[in-house]
Short mmCIF file of C-alpha atoms in Angstrom, two decimals:
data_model
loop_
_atom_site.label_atom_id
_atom_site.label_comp_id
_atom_site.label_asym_id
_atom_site.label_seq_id
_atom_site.Cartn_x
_atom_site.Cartn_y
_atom_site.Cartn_z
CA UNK A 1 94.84 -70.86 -166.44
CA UNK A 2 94.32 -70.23 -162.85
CA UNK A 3 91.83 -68.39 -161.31
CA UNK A 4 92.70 -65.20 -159.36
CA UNK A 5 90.50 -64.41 -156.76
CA UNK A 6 88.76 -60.75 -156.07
CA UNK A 7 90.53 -59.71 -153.11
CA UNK A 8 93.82 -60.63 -155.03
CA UNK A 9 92.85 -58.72 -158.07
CA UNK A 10 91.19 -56.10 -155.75
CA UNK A 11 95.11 -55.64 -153.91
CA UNK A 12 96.83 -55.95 -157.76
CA UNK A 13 95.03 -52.76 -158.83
CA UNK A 14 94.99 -50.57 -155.75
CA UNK A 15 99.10 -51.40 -156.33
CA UNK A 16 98.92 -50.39 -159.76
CA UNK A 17 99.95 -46.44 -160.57
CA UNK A 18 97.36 -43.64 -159.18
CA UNK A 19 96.85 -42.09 -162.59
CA UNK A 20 95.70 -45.42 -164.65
CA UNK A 21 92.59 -46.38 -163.01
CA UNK A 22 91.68 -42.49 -163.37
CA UNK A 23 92.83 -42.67 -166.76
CA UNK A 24 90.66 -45.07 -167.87
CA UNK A 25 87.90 -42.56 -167.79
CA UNK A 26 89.65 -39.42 -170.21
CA UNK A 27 88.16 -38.96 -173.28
CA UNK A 28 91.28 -39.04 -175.00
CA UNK A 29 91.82 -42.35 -176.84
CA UNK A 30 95.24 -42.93 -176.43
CA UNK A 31 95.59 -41.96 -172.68
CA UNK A 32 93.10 -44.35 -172.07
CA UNK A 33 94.55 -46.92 -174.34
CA UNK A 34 97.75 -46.51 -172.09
CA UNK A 35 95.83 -46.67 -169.07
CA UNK A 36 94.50 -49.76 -169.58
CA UNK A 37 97.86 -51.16 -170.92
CA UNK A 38 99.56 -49.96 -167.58
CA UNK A 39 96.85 -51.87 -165.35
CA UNK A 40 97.38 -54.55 -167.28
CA UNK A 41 100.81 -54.54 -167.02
CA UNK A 42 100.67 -54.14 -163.39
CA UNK A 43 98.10 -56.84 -163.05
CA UNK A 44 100.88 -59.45 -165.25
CA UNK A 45 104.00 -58.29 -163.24
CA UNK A 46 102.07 -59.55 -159.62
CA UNK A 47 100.65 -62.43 -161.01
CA UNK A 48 103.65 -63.97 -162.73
CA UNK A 49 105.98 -62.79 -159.08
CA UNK A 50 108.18 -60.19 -161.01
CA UNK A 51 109.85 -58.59 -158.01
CA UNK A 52 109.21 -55.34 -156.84
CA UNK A 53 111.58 -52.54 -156.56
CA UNK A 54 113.93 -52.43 -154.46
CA UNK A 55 112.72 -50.35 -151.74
CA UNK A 56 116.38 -49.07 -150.72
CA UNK A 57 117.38 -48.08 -154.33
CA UNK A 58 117.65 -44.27 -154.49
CA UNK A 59 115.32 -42.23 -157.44
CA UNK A 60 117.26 -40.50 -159.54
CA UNK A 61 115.73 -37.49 -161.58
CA UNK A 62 114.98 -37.57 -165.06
#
């Protein structure tokens, strides 16, 4: 396994959603359960070079 430095990891969670690092600190179980599962999500998708989205794709509402 190769060792990720701390500025990398430092860059790979200020990318990650706004809500899961806050998350992390409800009291509910489960929303911090996804929190944490989000980050680390987030922290496998930059590491492995999953490409971000496409910048120029339009957001459609749910």
């Amino acid at each position: 396994m190769e060792r990720i430095e701390r500025q990398e990891l430092s860059a790979i969670l200020l990318a990650a959603p706004g809500w899961a690092p806050v998350g992390l600190t409800m009291p509910d179980k489960h929303m911090r359960e996804r929190a944490a599962d989000t980050l680390a999500a987030t922290i496998i998708e930059k590491l492995e070079g999953v490409p971000a989205p496409d910048i120029n794709q339009l957001r459609l509402p749910l």
